[in-house]
Coordinates of C-alpha atoms in Angstrom, one line a residue:
X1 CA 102.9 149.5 214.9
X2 CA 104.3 153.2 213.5
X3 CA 105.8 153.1 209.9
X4 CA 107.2 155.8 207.7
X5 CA 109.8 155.6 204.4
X6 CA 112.5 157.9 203.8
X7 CA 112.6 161.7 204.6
X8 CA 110.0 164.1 205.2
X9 CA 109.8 165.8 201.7
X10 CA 106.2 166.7 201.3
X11 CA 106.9 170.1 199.1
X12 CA 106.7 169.5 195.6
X13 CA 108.1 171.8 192.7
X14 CA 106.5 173.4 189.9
X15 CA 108.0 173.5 186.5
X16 CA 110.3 176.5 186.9
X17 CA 111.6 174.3 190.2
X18 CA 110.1 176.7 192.4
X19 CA 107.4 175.2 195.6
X20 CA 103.8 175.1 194.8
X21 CA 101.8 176.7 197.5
X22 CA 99.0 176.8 195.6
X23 CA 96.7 174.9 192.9
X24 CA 97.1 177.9 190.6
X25 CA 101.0 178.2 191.3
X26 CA 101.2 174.5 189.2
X27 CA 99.5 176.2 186.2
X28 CA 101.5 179.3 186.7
X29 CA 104.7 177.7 186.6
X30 CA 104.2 175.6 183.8
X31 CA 103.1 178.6 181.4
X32 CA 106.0 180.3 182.1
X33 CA 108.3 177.1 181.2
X34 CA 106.6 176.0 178.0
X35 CA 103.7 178.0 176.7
X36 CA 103.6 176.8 173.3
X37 CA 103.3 173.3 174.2
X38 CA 100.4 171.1 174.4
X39 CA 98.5 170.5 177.2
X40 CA 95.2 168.8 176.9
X41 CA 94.3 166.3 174.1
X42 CA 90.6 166.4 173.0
X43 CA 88.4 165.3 169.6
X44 CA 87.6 168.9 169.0
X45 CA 91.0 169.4 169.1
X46 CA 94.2 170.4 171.2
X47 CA 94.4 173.1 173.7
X48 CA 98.6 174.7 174.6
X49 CA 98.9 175.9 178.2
X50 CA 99.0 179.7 177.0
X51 CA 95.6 179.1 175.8
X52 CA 94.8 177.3 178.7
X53 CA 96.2 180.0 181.2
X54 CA 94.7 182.9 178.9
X55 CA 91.2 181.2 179.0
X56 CA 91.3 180.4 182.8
X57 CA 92.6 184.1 183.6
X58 CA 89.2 185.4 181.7
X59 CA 87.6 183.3 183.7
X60 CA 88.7 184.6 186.9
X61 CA 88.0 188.0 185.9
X62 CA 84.4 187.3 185.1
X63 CA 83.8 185.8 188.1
X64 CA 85.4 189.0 189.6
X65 CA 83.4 191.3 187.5
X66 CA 80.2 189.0 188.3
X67 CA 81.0 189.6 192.4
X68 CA 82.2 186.3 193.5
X69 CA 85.0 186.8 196.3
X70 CA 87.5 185.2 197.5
X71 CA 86.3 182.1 200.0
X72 CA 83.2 181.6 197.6
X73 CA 82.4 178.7 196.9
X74 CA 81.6 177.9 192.6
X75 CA 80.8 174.5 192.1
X76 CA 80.5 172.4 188.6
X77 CA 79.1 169.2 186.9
X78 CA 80.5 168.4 184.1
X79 CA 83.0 165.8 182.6
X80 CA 86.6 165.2 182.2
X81 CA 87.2 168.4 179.4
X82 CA 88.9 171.7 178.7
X83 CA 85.8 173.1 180.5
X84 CA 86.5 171.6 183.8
X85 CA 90.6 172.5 183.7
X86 CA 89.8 176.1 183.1
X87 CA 87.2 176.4 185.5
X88 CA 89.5 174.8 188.3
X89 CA 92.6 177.3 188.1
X90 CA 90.3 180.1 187.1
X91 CA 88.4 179.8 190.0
X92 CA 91.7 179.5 192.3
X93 CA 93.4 182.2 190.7
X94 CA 90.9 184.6 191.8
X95 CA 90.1 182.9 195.6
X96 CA 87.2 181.4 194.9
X97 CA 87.0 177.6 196.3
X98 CA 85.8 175.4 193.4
X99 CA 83.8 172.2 194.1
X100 CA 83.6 169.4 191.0
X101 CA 80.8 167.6 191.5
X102 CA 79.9 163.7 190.5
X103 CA 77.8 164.3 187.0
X104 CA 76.0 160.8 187.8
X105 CA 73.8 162.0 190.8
X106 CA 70.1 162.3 190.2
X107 CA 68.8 165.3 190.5
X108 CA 67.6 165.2 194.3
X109 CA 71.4 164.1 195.2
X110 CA 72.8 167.1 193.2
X111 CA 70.4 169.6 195.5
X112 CA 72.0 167.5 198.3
X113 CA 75.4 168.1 197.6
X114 CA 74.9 171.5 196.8
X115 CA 73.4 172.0 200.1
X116 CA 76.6 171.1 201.9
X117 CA 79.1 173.4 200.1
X118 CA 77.0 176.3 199.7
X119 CA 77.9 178.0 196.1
X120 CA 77.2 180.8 194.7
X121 CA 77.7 180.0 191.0
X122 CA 76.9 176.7 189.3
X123 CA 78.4 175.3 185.8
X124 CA 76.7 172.2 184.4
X125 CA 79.0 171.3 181.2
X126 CA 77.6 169.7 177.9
X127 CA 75.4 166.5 178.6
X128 CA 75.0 167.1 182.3
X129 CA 71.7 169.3 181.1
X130 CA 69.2 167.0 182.9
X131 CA 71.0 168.3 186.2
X132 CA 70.3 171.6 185.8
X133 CA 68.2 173.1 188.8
X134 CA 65.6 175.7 188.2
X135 CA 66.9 179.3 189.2
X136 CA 65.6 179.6 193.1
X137 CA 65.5 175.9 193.5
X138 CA 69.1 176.3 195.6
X139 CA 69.2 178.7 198.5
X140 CA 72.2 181.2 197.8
X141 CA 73.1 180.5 194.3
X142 CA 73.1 182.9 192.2
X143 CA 74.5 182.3 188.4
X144 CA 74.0 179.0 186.9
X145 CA 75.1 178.7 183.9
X146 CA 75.4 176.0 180.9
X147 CA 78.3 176.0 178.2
X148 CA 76.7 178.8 176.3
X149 CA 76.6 181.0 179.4
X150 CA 80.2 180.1 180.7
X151 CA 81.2 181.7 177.1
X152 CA 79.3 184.1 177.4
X153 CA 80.6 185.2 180.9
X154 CA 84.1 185.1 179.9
X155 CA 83.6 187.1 176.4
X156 CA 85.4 190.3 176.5
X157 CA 87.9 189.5 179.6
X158 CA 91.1 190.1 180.5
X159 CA 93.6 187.1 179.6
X160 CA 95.6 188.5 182.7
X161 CA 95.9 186.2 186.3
X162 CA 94.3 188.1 188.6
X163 CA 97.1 186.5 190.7
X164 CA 95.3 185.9 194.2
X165 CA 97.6 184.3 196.6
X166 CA 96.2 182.0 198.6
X167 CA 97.8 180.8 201.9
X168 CA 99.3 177.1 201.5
X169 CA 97.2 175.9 204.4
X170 CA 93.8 177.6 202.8
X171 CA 91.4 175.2 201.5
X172 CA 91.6 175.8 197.2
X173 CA 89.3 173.1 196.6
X174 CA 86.1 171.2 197.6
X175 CA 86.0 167.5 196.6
X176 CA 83.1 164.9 197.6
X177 CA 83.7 161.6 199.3
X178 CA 82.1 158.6 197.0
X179 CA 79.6 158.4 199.8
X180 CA 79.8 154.6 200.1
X181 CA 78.6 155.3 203.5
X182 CA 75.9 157.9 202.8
X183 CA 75.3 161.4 202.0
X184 CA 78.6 162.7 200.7
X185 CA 80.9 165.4 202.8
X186 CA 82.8 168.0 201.2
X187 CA 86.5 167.3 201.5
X188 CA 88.9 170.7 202.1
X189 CA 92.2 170.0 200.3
X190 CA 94.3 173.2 200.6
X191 CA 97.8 174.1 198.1
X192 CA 100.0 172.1 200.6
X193 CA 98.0 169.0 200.1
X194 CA 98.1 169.1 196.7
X195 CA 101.7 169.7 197.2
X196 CA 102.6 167.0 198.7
X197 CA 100.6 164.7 196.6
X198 CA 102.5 165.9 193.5
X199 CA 105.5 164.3 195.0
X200 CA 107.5 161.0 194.7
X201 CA 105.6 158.9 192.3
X202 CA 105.8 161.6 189.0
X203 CA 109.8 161.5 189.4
X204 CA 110.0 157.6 189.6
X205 CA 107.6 156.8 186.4
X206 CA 109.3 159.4 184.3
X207 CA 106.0 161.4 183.3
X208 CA 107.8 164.4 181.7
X209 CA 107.2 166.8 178.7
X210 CA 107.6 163.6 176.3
X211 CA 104.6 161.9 177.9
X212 CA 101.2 161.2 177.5
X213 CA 98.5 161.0 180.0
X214 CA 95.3 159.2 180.5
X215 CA 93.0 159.1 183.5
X216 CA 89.7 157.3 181.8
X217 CA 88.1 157.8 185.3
X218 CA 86.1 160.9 186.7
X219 CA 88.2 164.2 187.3
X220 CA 85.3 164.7 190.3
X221 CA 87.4 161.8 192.3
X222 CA 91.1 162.9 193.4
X223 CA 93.0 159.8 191.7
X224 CA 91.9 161.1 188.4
X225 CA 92.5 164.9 189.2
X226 CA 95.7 163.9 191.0
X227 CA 96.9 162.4 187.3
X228 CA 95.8 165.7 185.5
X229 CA 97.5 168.0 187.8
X230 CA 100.8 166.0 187.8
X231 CA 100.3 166.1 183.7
X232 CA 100.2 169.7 184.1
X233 CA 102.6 170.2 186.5
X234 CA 105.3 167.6 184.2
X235 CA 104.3 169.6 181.1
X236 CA 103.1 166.3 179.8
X237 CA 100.0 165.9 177.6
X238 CA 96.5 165.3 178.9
X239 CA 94.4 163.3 176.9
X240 CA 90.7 163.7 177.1
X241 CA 89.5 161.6 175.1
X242 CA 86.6 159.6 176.6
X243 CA 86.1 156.5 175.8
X244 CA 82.9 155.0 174.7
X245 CA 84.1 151.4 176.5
X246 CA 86.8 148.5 177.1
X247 CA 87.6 148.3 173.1
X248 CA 87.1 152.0 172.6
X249 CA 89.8 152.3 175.8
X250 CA 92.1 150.0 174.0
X251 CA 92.0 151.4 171.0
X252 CA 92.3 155.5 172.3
X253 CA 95.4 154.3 174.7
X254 CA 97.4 152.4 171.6
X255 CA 96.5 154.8 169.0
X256 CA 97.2 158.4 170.9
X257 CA 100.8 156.4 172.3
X258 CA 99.4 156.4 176.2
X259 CA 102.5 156.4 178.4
X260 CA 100.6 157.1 181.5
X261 CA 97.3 156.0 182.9
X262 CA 95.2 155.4 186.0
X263 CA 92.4 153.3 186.4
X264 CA 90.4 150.9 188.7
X265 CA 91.7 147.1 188.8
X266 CA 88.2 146.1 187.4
X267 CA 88.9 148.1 184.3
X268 CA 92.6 146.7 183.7
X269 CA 91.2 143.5 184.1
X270 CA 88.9 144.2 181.4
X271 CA 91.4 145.4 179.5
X272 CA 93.7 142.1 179.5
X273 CA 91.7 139.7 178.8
X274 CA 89.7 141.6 175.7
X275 CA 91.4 139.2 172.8
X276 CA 91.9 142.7 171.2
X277 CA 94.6 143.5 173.6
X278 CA 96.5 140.5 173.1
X279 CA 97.4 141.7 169.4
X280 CA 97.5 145.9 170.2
X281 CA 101.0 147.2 170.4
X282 CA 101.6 148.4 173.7
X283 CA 105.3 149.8 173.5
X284 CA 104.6 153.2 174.1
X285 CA 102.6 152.2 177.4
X286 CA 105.1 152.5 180.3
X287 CA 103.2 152.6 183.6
X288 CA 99.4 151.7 184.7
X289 CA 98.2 153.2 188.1
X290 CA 94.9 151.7 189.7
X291 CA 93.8 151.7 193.2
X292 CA 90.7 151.4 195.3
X293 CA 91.7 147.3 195.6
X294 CA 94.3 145.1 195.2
X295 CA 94.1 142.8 192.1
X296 CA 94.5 138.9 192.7
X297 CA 97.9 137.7 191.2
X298 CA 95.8 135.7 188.5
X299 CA 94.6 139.6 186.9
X300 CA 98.5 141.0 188.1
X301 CA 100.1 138.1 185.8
X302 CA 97.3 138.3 182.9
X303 CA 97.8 142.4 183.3
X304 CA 101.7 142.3 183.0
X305 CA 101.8 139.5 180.3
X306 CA 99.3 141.8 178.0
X307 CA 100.3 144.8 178.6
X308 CA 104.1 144.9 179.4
X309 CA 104.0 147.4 181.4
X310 CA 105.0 148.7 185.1
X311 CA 102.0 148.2 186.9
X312 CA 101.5 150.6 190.0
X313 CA 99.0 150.5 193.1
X314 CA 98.5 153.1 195.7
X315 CA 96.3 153.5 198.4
X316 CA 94.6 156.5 199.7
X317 CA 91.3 158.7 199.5
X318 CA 89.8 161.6 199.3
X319 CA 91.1 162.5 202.8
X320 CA 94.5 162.1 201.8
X321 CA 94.8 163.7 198.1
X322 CA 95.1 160.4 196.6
X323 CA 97.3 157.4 197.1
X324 CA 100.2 157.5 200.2
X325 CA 101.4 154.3 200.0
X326 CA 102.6 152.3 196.4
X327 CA 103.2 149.0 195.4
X328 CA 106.2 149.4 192.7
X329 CA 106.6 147.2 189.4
X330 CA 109.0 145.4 191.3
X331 CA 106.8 144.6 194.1
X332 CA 104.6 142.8 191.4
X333 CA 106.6 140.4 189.8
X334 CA 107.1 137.3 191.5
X335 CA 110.5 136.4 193.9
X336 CA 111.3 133.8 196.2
X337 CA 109.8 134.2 200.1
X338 CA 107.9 137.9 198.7
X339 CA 105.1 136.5 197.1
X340 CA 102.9 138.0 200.3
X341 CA 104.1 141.5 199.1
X342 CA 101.7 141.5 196.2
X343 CA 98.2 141.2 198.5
X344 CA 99.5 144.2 200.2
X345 CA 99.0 148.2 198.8
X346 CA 103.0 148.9 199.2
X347 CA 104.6 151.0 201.3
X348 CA 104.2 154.9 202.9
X349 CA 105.7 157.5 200.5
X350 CA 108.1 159.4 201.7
X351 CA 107.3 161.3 204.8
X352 CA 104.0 159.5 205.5
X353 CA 103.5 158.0 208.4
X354 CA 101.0 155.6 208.9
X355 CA 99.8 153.4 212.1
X356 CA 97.8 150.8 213.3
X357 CA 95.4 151.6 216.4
X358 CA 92.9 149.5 218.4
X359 CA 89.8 150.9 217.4
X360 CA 88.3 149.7 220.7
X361 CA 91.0 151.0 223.1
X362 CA 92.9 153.1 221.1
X363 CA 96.1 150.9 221.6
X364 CA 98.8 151.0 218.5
X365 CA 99.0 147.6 218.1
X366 CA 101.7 145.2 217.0
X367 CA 104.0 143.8 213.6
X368 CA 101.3 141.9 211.9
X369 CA 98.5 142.6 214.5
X370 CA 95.4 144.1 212.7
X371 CA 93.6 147.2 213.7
X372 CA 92.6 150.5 212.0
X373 CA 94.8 152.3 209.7
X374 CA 95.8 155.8 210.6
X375 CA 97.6 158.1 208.6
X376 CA 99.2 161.5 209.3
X377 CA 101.3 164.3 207.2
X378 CA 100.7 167.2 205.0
X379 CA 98.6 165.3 202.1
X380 CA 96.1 165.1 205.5
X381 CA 93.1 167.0 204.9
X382 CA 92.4 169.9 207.6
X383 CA 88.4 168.2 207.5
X384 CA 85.4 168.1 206.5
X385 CA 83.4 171.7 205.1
X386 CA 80.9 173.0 207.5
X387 CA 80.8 169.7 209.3
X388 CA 82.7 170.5 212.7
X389 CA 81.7 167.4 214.9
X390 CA 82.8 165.4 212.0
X391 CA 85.9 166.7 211.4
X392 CA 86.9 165.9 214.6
X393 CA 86.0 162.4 214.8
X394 CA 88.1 162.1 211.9
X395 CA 90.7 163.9 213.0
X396 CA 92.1 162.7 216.5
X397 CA 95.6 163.0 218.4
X398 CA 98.2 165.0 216.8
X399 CA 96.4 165.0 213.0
X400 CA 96.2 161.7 212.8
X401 CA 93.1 160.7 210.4
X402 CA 91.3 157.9 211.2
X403 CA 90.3 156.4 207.9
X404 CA 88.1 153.4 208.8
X405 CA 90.0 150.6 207.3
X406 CA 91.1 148.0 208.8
X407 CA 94.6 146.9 208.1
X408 CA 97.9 145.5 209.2
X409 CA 102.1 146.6 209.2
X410 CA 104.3 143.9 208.1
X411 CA 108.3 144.1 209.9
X412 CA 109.1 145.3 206.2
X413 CA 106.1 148.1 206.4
X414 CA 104.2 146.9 203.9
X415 CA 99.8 148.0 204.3
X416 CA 97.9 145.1 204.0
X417 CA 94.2 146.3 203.8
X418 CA 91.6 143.3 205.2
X419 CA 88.0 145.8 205.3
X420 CA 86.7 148.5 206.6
X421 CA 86.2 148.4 210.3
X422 CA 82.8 148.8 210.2
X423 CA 82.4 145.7 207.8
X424 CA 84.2 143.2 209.9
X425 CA 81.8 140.1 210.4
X426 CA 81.8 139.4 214.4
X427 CA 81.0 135.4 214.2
X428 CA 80.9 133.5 217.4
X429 CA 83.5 135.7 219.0
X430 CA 85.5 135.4 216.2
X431 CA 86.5 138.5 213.7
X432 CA 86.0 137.8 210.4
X433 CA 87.0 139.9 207.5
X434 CA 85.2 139.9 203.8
X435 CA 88.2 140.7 202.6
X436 CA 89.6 137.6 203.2
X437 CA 87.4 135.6 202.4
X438 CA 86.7 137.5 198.8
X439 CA 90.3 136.9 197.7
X440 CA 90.5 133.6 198.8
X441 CA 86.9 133.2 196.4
X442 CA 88.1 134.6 193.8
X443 CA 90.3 131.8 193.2
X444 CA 87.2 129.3 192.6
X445 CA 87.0 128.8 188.9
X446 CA 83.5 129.9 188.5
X447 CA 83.5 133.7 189.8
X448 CA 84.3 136.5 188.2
X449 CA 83.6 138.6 191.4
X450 CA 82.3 138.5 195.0
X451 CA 81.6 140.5 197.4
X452 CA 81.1 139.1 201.4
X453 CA 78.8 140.7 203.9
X454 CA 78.0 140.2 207.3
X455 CA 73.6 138.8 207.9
X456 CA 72.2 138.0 211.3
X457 CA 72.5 135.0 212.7
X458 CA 70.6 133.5 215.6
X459 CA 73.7 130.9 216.9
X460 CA 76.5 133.1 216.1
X461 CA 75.5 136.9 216.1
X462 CA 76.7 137.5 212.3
X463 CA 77.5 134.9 209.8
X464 CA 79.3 135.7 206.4
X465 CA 77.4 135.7 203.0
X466 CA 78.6 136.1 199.4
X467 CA 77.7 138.0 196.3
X468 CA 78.7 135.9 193.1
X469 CA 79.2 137.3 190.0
X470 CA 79.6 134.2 187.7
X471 CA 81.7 133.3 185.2
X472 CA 80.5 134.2 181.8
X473 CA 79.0 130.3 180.3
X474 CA 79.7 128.9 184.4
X475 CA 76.8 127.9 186.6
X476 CA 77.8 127.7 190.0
X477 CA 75.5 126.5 193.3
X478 CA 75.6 127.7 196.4
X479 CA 76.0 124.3 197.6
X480 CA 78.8 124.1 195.5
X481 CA 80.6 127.1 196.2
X482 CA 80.3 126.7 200.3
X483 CA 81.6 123.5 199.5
X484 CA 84.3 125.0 198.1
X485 CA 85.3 127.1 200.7
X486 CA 85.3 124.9 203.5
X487 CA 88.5 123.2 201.8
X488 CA 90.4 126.4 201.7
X489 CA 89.7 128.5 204.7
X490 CA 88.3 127.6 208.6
X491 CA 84.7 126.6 208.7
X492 CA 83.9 130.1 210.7
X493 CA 85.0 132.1 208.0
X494 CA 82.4 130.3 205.5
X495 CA 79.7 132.0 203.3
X496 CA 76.6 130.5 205.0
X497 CA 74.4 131.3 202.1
X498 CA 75.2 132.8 198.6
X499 CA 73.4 134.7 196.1
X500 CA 74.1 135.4 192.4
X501 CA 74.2 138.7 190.6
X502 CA 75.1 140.1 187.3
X503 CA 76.8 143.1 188.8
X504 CA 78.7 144.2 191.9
X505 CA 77.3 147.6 192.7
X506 CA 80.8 150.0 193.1
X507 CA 81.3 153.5 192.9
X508 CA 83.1 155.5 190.4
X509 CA 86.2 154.1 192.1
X510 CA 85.9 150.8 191.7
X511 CA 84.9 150.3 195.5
X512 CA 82.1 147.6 196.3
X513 CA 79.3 149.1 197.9
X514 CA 78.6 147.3 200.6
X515 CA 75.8 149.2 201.9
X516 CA 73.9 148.3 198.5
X517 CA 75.1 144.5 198.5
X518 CA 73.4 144.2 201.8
X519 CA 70.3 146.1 200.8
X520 CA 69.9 143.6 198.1
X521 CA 70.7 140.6 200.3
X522 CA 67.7 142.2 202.7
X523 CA 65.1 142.2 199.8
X524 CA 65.8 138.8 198.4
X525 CA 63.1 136.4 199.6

């Protein structure tokens, strides 16, 4: 099955109503509407988009005067601050390709990374310093700087854009898949991309000049940069205040009035049932974003009843400049003959289209048949950097990207996700998808979390096996809890064995790594 919603509008408009082409076009616009006006929110105080553009135009000139050219490539670790804004749109406004890097790699990782997009200059913001390579360590870099030297490089600039034009189909920026599947690539997302992602969703939610934004999740991953650029773009203000955890969160997104955020289910969940949320006043919150998983109605009810708020999902990656399909408010609250809706991730945006192919034969399959989930349109990545063979097997047909989920189209064309193809459990002939079987755990009154992986079996090929988090104060068996789940699903589906952790390992999306669960299952005795 085929789906798409509504027109093809893909081209989204900056703040003087003119198309963005371009990542720098979105900063562009918005100085020209409202200089004056706050833009980013930080302890050491508040930063206006003039000062932004000014400090962001010095930049580009330094990198300029320093040689970089346009198609360079400057890469940076460092977290969600002014530092990282102004490097972005300096770096585009003078052609250079900049690449945000994850500040939690080791070391050895970080020369990894590095390795695959090539740069030439290297910022590594404050508290990052332990990531610092020695000068010669990298093969073609040659500035590295810290916070000191980024001042330093910009001193005495011009405030003016250089105003480089880059094409709408160049790539203006390099992000890094999570690398749940191993060594990260570097994702090409060009101006129409970004384009297309600032569409839809900004209008619905009302994020405007009156609003305040809050993405308490890495700038390095495209849901959170997604959320600042839309800030941007709506003149709204970006807060960047970090927060030191779950009360610290509640307490930054009360007291600074919060009307917009993004986060992963796990950290709403932690949100709603800290008894300090239950007496925080939460008017000024109107909408909460999360991806990377659907939340079980249990968290959705405890989320909406806490917060009052809209709640939002949306599905995507890295591939495809965040989320292209959404789950509304609506699509949330409980009706009569719907309550399926809510297990699904929504419905394409407009002008998506989105299938669901036979990864064996290649066959688009049926209403309700399950397959993997292919996606095509302009928020489409053109592929992977300097990784051609790749690219291509992502890539296939038309420009349709094969993401390697495995999913299903309901007649209505709602996305329901049930794993990635490659962890689908094989059992006796029979397909069998964690997914499933971790939502229908979830509901045992004793786990907090699970996560279900496929182990060798000598009868049936594969057989599943979960990872329990407990309950805080419960002490669950694994006798117990396959006794449990014999009464609520088929026999084949069944954990055969379980093993209790403290922790799901997931990256800084909120994805469970499954590659790690079953490296732990492998080393238990």
């Amino acid at each position: 099955m085929t789906t798409t919603t509504g027109d093809a509008r893909s081209i989204g408009l900056g703040a003087q109503g003119l198309p963005i082409e371009r990542l720098a076009d979105i900063l562009r616009q918005r100085v020209a509407a409202t200089p004056t006006k706050v833009a980013l929110r930080e302890n050491s105080g508040d930063t206006s988009f003039a000062e932004l553009d000014a400090r962001s135009s010095q930049f580009a000139q330094a990198l300029l005067a320093a040689g970089v050219k346009a198609g360079d490539r400057v890469a940076m670790v460092c977290a969600n601050d002014r530092y990282f804004v102004e490097f972005m749109f300096g770096a585009t406004k003078m052609g250079a390709i900049p690449a945000p890097i994850n500040l939690r790699l080791v070391p050895a990782e970080l020369r990894g990374v590095l390795s695959v997009c090539e740069p030439t200059l290297l910022y590594v913001g404050a508290g990052c310093e332990a990531l610092m390579p020695a000068p010669g360590d990298i093969p073609g870099l040659q500035t590295l700087l810290d916070t000191a030297g980024y001042e330093k490089l910009i001193a005495g600039h011009s405030t003016d854009d250089p105003g480089y034009q880059a094409g709408a189909s160049e790539c203006q920026l390099i992000q890094f898949s999570s690398g749940t599947t191993g060594q990260p690539k570097g994702i090409m997302l060009s101006g129409r991309n970004f384009s297309a992602a600032l569409t839809g969703v900004a209008d619905r939610v009302d994020i405007d000049e009156n609003a305040i934004a809050m993405a308490p999740v890495p700038f390095f991953h495209i849901t959170g940069l997604v959320l600042a650029l839309t800030a941007i773009n709506k003149g709204s203000i970006l807060l960047l205040k970090m927060p030191a955890g779950p009360a610290d969160l509640i307490r930054l997104l009360v007291e600074e009035g919060v009307t917009h955020a993004v986060g992963v289910p796990t950290l709403i969940q932690m949100i709603s049932q800290s008894p300090a949320a239950k007496d925080a006043d939460w008017s000024k919150l109107k909408y909460f974003v999360y991806g990377g998983a659907p939340m079980p109605r249990p968290a959705i009810t405890a989320a909406t009843e806490v917060l009052e708020c809209g709640l939002i999902q949306g599905y995507g990656m890295t591939e495809t400049t965040a989320g292209v399909t959404t789950l509304w408010p609506e699509d949330h609250l409980p009706q009569p003959g719907r309550d399926r809706v809510v297990g699904s991730v929504g419905r394409p945006m407009d002008g998506v289209e989105i299938r669901i192919v036979d990864p064996a034969t290649g066959r688009v399959v049926q209403t309700d048949e399950r397959g993997e989930v292919q996606i095509r349109g302009p928020w489409v990545t053109q592929g992977y950097f300097n990784r051609p063979e790749e690219t291509a097997a992502a890539l296939v047909g038309d420009g349709w990207l094969r993401t390697g989920d495995g999913g299903s189209l309901d007649a209505d064309g709602y996305l329901y996700l049930h794993d990635r193809i490659k962890d689908m459990i094989v059992s006796g002939g029979e397909n069998v998808y964690p997914a499933e079987i971790e939502s229908v755990l979830s509901a045992h009154p004793d786990i907090a979390e699970v996560g279900v992986i496929g182990i060798p079996s000598h009868k049936w090929g594969e057989s599943p096996h979960a990872v329990v988090v407990p309950k805080p104060g419960s002490h669950p068996t694994e006798v117990d809890i396959i006794a449990w789940s014999r009464e609520n699903m088929a026999h084949f589906k069944c954990p055969v064995s379980v093993s209790f952790v403290g922790a799901l390992p997931r990256n800084p999306s909120g994805k469970i790594l499954k590659r790690a669960l079953r490296e732990g299952v492998a080393e238990l005795p």
